[in-house]
Coordinates of C-alpha atoms and ligand atoms in Angstrom, one line a residue:
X272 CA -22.6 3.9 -102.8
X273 CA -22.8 0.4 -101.0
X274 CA -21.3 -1.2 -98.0
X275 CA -19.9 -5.0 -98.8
X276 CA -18.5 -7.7 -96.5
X277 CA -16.2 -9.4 -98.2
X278 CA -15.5 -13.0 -96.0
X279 CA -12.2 -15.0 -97.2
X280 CA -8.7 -13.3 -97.5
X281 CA -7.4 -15.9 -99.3
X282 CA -5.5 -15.8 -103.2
X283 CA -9.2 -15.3 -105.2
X284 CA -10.6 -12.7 -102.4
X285 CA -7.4 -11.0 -102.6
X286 CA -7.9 -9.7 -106.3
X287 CA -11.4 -9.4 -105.8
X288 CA -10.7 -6.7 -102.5
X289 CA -8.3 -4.8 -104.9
X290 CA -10.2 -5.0 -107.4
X291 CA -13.2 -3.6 -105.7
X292 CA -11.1 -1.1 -104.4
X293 CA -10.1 0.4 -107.9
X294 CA -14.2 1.1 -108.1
X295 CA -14.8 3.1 -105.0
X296 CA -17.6 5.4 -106.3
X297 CA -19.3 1.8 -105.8
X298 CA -17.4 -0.1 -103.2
X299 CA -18.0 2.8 -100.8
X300 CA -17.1 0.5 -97.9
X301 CA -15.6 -2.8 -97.4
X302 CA -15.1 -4.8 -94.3
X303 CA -13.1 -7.8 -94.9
X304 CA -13.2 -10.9 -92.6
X305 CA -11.6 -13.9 -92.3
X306 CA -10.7 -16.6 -89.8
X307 CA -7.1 -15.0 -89.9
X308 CA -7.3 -11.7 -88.7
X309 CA -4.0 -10.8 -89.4
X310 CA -3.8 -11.4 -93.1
X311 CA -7.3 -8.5 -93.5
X312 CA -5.1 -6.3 -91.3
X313 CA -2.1 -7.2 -93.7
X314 CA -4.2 -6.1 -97.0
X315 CA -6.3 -3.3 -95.6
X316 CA -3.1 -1.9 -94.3
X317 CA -1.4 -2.4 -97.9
X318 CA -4.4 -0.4 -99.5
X319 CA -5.0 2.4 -97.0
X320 CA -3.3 5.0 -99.7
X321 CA -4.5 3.6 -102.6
X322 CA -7.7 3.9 -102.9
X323 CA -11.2 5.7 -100.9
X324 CA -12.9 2.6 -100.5
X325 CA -13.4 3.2 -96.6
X326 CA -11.7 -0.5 -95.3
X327 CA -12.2 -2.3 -92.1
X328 CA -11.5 -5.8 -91.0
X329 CA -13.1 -8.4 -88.8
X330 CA -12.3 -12.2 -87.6
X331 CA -15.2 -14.5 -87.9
X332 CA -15.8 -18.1 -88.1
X333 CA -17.9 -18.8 -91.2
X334 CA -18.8 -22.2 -90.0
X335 CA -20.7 -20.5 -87.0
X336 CA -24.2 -19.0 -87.8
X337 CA -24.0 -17.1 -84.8
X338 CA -20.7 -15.6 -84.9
X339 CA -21.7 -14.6 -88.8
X340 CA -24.8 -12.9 -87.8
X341 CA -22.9 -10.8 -85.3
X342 CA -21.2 -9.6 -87.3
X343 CA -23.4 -8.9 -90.2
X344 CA -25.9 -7.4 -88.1
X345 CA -23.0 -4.9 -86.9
X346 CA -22.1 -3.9 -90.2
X347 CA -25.2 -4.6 -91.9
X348 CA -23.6 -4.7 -95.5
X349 CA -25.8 -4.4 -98.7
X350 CA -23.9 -7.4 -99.9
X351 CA -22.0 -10.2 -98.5
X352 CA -19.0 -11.5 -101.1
X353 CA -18.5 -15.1 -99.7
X354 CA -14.9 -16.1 -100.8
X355 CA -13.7 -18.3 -98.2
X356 CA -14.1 -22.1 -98.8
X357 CA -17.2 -24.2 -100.2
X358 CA -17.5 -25.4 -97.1
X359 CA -18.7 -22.1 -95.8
X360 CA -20.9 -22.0 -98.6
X361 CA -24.4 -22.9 -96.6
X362 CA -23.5 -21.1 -92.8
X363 CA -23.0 -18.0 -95.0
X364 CA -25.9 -18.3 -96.7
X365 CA -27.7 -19.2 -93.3
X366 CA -26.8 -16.0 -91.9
X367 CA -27.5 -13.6 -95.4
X368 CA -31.4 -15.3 -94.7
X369 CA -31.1 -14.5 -90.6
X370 CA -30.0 -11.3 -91.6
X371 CA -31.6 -10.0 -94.7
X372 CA -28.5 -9.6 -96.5
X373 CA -27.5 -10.7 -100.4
X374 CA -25.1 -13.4 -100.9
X375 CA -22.8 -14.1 -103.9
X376 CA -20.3 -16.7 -104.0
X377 CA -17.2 -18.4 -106.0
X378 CA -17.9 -22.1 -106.0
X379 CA -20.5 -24.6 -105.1
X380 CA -21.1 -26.3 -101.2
X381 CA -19.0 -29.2 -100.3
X382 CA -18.7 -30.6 -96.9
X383 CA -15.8 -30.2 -95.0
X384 CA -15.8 -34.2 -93.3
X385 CA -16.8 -36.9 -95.9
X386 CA -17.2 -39.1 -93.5
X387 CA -20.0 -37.8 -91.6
X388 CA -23.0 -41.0 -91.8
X389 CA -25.5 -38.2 -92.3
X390 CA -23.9 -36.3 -95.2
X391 CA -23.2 -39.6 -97.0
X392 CA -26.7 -41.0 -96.8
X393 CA -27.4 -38.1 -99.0
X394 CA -24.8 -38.3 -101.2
X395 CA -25.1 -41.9 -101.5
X396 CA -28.6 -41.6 -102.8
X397 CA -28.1 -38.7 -105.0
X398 CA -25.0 -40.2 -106.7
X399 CA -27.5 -43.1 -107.3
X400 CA -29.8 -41.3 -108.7
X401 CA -28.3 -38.6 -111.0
X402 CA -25.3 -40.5 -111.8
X403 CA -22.2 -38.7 -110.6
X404 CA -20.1 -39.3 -107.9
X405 CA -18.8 -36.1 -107.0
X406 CA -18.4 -34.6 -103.5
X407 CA -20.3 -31.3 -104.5
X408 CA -23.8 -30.4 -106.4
X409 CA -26.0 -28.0 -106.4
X410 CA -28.8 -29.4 -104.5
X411 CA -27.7 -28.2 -100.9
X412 CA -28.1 -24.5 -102.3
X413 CA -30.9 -24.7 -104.4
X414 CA -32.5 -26.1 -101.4
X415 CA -32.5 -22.5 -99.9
X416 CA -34.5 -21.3 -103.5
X417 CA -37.3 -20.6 -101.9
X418 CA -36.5 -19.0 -98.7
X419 CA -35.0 -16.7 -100.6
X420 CA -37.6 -16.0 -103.0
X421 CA -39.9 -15.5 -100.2
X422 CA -37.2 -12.9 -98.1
X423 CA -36.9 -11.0 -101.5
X424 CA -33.4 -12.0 -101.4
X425 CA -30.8 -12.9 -104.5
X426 CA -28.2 -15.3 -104.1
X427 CA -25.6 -15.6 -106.9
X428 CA -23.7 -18.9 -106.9
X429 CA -20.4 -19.9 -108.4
X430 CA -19.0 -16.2 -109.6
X431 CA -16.2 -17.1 -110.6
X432 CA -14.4 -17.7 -114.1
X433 CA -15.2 -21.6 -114.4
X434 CA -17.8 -21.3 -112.9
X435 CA -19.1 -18.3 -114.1
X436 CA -17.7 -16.6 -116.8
X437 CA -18.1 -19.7 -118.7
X438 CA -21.8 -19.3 -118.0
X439 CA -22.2 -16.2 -118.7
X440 CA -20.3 -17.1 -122.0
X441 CA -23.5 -19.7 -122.4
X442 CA -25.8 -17.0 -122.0
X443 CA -24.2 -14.7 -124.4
X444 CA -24.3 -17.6 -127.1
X445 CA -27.7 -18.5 -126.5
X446 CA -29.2 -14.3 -127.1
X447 CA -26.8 -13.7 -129.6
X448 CA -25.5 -16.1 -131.5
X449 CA -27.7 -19.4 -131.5
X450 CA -31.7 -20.1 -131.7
X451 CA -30.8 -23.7 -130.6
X452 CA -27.1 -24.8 -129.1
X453 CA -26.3 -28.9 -129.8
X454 CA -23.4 -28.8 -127.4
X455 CA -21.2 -26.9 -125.2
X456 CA -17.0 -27.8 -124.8
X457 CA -15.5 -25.9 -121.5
X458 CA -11.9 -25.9 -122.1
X459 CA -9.8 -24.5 -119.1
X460 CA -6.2 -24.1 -120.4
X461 CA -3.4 -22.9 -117.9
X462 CA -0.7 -22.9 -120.0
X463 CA 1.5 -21.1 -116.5
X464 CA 4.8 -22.3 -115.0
X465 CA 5.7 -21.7 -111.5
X466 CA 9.6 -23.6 -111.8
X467 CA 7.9 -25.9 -108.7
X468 CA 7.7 -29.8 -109.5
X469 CA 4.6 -29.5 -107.9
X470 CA 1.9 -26.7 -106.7
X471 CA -2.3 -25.8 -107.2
X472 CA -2.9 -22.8 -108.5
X473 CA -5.6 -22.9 -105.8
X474 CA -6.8 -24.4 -102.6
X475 CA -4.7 -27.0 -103.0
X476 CA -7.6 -29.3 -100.6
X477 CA -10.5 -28.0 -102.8
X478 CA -8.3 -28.5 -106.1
X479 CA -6.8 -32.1 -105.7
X480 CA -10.5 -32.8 -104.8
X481 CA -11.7 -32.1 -107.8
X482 CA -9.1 -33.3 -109.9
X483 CA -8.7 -36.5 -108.3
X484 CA -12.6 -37.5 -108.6
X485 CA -13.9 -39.4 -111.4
X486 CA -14.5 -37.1 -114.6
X487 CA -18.3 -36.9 -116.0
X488 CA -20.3 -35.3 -118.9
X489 CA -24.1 -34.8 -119.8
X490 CA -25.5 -36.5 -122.9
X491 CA -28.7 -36.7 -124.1
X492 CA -30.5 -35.9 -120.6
X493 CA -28.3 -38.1 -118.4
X494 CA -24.5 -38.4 -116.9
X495 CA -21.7 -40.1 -118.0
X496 CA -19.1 -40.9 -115.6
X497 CA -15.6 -42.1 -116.5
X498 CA -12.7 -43.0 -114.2
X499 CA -10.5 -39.7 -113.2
X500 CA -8.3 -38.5 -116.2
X501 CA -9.5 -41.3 -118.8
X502 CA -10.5 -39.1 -121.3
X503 CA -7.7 -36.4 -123.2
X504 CA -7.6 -35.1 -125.8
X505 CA -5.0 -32.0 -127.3
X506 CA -5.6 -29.1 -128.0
X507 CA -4.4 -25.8 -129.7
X508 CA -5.0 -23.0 -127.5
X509 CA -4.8 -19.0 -128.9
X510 CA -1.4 -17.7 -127.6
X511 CA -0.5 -20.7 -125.6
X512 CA -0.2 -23.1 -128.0
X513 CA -0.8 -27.2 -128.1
X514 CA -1.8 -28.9 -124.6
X515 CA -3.0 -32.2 -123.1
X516 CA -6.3 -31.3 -121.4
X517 CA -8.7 -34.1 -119.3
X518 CA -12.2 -34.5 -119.1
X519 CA -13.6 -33.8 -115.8
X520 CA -16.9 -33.2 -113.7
X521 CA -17.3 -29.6 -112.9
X522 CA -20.0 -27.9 -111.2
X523 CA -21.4 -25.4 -114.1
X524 CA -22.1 -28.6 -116.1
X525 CA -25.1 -29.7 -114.1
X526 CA -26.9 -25.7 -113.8
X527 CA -26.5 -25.6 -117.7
X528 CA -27.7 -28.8 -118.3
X529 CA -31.0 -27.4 -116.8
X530 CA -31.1 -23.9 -117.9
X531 CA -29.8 -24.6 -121.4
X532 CA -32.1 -27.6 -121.9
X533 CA -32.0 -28.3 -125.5
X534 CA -28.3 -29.0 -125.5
X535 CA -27.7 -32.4 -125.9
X536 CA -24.2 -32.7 -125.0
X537 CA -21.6 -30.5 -122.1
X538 CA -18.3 -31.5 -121.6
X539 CA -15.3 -29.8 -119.2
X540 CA -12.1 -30.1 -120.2
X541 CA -8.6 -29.0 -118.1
X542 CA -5.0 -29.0 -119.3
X543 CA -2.6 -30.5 -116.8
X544 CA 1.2 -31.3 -117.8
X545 CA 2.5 -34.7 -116.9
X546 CA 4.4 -33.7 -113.6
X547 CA 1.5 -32.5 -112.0
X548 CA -0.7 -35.9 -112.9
X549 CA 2.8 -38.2 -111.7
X550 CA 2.5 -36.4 -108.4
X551 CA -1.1 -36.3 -108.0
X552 CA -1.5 -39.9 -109.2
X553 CA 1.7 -41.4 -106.2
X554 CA 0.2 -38.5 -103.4
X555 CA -3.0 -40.5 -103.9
X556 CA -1.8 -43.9 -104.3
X557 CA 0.4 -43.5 -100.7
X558 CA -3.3 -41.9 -99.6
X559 CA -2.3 -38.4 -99.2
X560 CA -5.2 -37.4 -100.5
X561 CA -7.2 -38.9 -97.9
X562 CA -9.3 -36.3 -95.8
X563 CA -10.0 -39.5 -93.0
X564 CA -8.1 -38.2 -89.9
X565 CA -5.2 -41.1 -89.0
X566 CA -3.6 -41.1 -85.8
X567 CA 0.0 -39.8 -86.0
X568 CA 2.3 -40.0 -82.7
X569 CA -0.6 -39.7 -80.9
X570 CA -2.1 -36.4 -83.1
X571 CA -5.0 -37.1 -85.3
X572 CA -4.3 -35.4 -88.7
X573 CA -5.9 -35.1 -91.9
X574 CA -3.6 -36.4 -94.6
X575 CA -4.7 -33.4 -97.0
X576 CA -4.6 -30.9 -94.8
X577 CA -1.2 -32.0 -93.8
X578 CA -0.6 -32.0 -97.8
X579 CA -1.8 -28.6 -97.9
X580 CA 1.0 -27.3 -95.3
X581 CA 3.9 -28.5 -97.5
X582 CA 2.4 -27.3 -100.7
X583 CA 3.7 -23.7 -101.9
X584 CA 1.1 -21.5 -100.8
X585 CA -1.1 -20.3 -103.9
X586 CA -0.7 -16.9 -102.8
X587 CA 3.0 -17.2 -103.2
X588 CA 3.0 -18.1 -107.0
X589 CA 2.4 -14.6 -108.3
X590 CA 5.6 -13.9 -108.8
X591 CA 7.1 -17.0 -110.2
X592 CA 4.6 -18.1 -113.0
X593 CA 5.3 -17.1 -116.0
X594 CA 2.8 -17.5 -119.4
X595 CA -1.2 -17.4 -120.0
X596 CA -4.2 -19.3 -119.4
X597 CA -7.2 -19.5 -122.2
X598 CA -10.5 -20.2 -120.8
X599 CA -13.4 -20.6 -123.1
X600 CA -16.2 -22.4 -124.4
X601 CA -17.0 -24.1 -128.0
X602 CA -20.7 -24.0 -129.4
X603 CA -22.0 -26.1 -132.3
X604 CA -25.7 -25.6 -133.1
X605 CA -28.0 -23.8 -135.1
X606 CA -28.9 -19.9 -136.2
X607 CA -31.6 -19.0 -139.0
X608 CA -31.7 -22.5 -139.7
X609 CA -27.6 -22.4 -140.7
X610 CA -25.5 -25.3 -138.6
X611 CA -22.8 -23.1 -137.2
X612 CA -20.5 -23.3 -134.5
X613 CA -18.3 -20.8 -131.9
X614 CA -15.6 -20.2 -129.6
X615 CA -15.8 -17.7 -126.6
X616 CA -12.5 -17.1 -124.4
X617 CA -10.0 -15.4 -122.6
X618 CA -6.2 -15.2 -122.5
X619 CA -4.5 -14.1 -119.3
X620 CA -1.4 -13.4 -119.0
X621 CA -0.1 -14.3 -115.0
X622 CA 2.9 -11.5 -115.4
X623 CA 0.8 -9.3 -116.4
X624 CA -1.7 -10.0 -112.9
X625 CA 1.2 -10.1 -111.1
X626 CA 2.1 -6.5 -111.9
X627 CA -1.4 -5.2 -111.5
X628 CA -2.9 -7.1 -108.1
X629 CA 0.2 -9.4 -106.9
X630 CA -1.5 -12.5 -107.9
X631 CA -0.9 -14.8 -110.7
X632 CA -3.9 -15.7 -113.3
X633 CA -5.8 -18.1 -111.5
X634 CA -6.8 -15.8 -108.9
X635 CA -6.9 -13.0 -110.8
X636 CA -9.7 -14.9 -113.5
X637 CA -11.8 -15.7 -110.8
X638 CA -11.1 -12.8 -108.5
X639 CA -12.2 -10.2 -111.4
X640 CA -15.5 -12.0 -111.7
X641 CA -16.4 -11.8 -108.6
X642 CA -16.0 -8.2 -108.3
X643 CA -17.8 -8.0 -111.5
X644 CA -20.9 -9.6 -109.9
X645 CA -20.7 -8.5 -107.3
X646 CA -21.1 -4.5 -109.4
X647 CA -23.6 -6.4 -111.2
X648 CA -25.7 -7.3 -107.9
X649 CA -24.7 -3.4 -106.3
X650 CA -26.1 -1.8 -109.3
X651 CA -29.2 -4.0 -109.1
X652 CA -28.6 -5.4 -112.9
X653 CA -28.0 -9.2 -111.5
X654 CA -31.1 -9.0 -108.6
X655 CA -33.7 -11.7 -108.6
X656 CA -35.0 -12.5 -105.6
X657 CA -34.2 -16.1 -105.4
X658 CA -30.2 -18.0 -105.9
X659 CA -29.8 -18.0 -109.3
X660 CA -26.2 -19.0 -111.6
X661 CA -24.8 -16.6 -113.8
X662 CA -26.2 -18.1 -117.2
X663 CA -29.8 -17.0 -115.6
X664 CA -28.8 -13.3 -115.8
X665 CA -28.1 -10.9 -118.8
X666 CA -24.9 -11.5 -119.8
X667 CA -24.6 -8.2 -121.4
X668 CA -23.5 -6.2 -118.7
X669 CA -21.2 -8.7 -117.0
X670 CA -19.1 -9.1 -120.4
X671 CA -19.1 -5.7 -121.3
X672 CA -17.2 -5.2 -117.2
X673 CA -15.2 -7.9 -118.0
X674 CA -14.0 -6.7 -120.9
X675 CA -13.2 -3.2 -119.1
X676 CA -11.7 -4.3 -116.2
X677 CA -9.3 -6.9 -117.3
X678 CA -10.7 -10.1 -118.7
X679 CA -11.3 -9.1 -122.1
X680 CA -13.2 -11.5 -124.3
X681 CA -11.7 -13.1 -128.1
X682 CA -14.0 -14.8 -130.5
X683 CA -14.0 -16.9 -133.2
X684 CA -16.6 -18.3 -135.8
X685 CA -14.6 -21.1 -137.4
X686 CA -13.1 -22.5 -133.8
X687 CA -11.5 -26.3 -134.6
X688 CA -13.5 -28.8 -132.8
X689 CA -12.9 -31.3 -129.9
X690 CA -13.4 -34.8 -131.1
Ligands
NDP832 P1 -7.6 -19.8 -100.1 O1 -7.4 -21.0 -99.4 O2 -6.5 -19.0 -100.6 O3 -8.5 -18.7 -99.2 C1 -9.6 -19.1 -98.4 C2 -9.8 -18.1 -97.4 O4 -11.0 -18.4 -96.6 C3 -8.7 -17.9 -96.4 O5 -8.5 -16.5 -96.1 C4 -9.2 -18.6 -95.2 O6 -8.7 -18.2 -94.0 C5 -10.6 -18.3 -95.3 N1 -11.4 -19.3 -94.5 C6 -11.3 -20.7 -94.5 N2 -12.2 -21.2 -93.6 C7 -12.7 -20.2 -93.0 C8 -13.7 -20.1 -91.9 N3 -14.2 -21.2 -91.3 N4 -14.0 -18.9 -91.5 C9 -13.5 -17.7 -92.0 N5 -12.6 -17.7 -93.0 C10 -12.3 -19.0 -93.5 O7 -8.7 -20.1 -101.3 P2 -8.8 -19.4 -102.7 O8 -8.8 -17.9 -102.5 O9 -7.9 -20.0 -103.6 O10 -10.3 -19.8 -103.1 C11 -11.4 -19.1 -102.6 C12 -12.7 -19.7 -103.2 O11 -12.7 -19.5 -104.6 C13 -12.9 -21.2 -103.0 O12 -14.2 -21.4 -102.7 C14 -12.5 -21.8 -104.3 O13 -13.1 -23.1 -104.5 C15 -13.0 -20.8 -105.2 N6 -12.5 -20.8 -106.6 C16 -13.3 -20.6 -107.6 C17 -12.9 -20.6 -108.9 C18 -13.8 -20.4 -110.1 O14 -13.3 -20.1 -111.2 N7 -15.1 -20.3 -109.9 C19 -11.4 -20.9 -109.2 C20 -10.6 -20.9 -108.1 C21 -11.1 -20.9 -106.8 P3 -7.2 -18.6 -93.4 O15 -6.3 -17.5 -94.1 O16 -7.2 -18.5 -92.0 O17 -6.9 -20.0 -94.0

């Protein structure tokens, strides 16, 4: 029995809302909120008959403290699901202090403007001193560690699939199957096709972010950057098949490299096919990317919002991608004093998502997680007063929900290495 506010109504939030829905003996009641009204209206009235979650819906601002607190305090949920943006990431959790509320989320904080002076005096000296350049880390929310330790509060970060299943994935490795791990290979395969020349699976601001920054691994206590998309390798993915994939930076690299702190190397590795880096590689040559507003005719626009508006929505894609994503991690290290090494992943197929939540895969691997912590968190498995990532909990629980409701896991003890 628990009351959850669920803030976002975007592609990920979505799965998770239907998701949650499917478990109503513990999704009692859901209130979903987003800055469009309209589209909560839209999926609580799609849902109404299909499940006994009890479903209302609100508009709130998430960059506004205030107007978050309002409505917290009005429908003072036991948890608050944040799936809106990474920009949201630090009002929400604001207001989940104010309010005495816990907070999960799906990725880590990033600010919205780049260009503010005060935001980039810290960013300039952090990229200084930790040695990656990009535009998120985890230091704006493990700044709130002990304000939430001392309200007897849990904050989960970064529930998603990568992060978050990955860690969990790390977790699992480290009670089960190693005494010591060397090093730790992500490898995010979407081996999909939507028929578009060019779309993001997601966010489309938050994804040509990422993929557009320079790539970076830790080795040996310390990061190594490398320009964007300099370092590929191929790969032979279970059910998929072979696949370019790209070393990147990615934000579970940097909470493993502290919780896990014997490993001596973590990479992250994404597949893209070559239309997507052509497009990517002229939108940001011409400055498309570019989130500095320019003055247009006299409107100032932001050149990747503007982006974002011709893009296919990410919602939309459900029902044109066809084939499966394969999501995993590679260990090499040591059990019983034996060298060994293993592979942890999922395959998802995005017909198959479609079918069962009207999403394709992307969504649907980090929408699932999300519900799945969010049960964790509900049925007071995952609390810790505190903000914790998923490798800091029992992985146990979470991969045994997984498995059940519809990420299933496949392993292998004789995985082939990436060089
Ligand atoms: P979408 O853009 O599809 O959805 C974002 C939602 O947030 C929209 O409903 C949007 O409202 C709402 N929103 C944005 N700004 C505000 C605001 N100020 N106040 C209230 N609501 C707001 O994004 P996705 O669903 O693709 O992604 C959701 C999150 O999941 C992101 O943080 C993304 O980075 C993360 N993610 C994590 C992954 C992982 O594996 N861990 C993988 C993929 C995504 P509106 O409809 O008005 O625009």
């Amino acid at each position: 029995m628990s009351r959850v506010l669920v803030i976002g109504c975007g592609g990920v939030a979505n799965v998770a809302i239907r998701k949650c829905c499917m478990l109503p003996e513990v999704f009692t009641e859901l209130c979903i909120a987003s800055r469009t009204k309209s589209k909560c209206d839209a999926l609580a009235a799609e849902l109404k008959d299909k499940t006994s979650t009890k479903i209302t819906t609100a508009r709130v601002n998430a960059d506004s403290v205030e107007e978050l607190c309002t409505l917290i305090n009005s429908y003072k949920p036991d948890l608050v699901m944040n799936i809106a943006l990474p920009y949201q990431d630090l009002s929400i959790m604001e207001a989940c202090l104010q309010c005495g509320v816990n907070y999960m989320d799906t990725a880590n904080y990033e600010p919205e403007d780049t260009d503010d002076p005060e935001w980039r005096k810290v960013y300039e000296k952090r990229c200084a001193e930790k040695g990656f350049s990009a535009l998120f880390d985890y230091s704006y929310q493990w700044a709130y560690r002990e304000r939430f330790e001392k309200a007897g509060l849990t904050a989960l970060l970064g529930c998603g699939f990568d992060p978050g299943v990955t860690q969990a994935y790390c977790a699992y490795a480290k009670k089960h199957e190693f005494d010591e791990i060397d090093t730790i290979d992500i490898l995010d395969c979407n081996g999909g096709d939507h028929g578009y020349a060019f779309a993001t699976n997601f966010n489309p601001e938050v994804n040509l972010r990422e993929v557009s920054a320079p790539g970076s691994y830790w080795e040996n206590g310390h990061w190594v950057e490398i320009p964007a998309m300099s370092i590929k390798r191929e790969y032979k993915f279970d059910q998929v098949g072979d696949k370019d994939m790209y070393l990147l930076h990615h934000e579970e690299i940097e909470s493993l490299a502290e919780n896990i702190p014997e490993v001596k190397r973590i990479r992250f590795f994404m597949t893209f096919g070559q239309s997507y880096l052509t497009h990517m590689k002229c939108l940001e040559n011409v400055g498309m990317l570019s989130t500095t507003p320019i003055n247009f005719e006299g409107h100032e626009i932001v050149p990747i919002k503007f982006l974002k508006a011709l893009l296919p929505d990410p919602a939309s894609l459900g029902p044109r991608t066809h084939g499966k994503t394969n999501i995993g991690c590679i260990f090499t290290g040591r059990k019983d004093g034996q060298e060994k090494k293993y592979y942890i992943y999922n395959v998802c197929d995005h017909q198959e998502c479609y079918k069962e939540v009207a999403s394709q895969a992307i969504s649907y691997t980090t929408g699932v997680p999300a519900m799945c912590g969010a049960l964790m968190m509900l049925t007071g498995k995952w609390i810790q007063p505190g903000v914790h990532t998923v490798e800091e909990f029992d992985p146990d629980p979470f991969l045994d929900a997984l498995d059940r409701y519809g990420l299933p896991r496949s392993e292998s003890h004789d995985p082939v290495l990436v060089p």
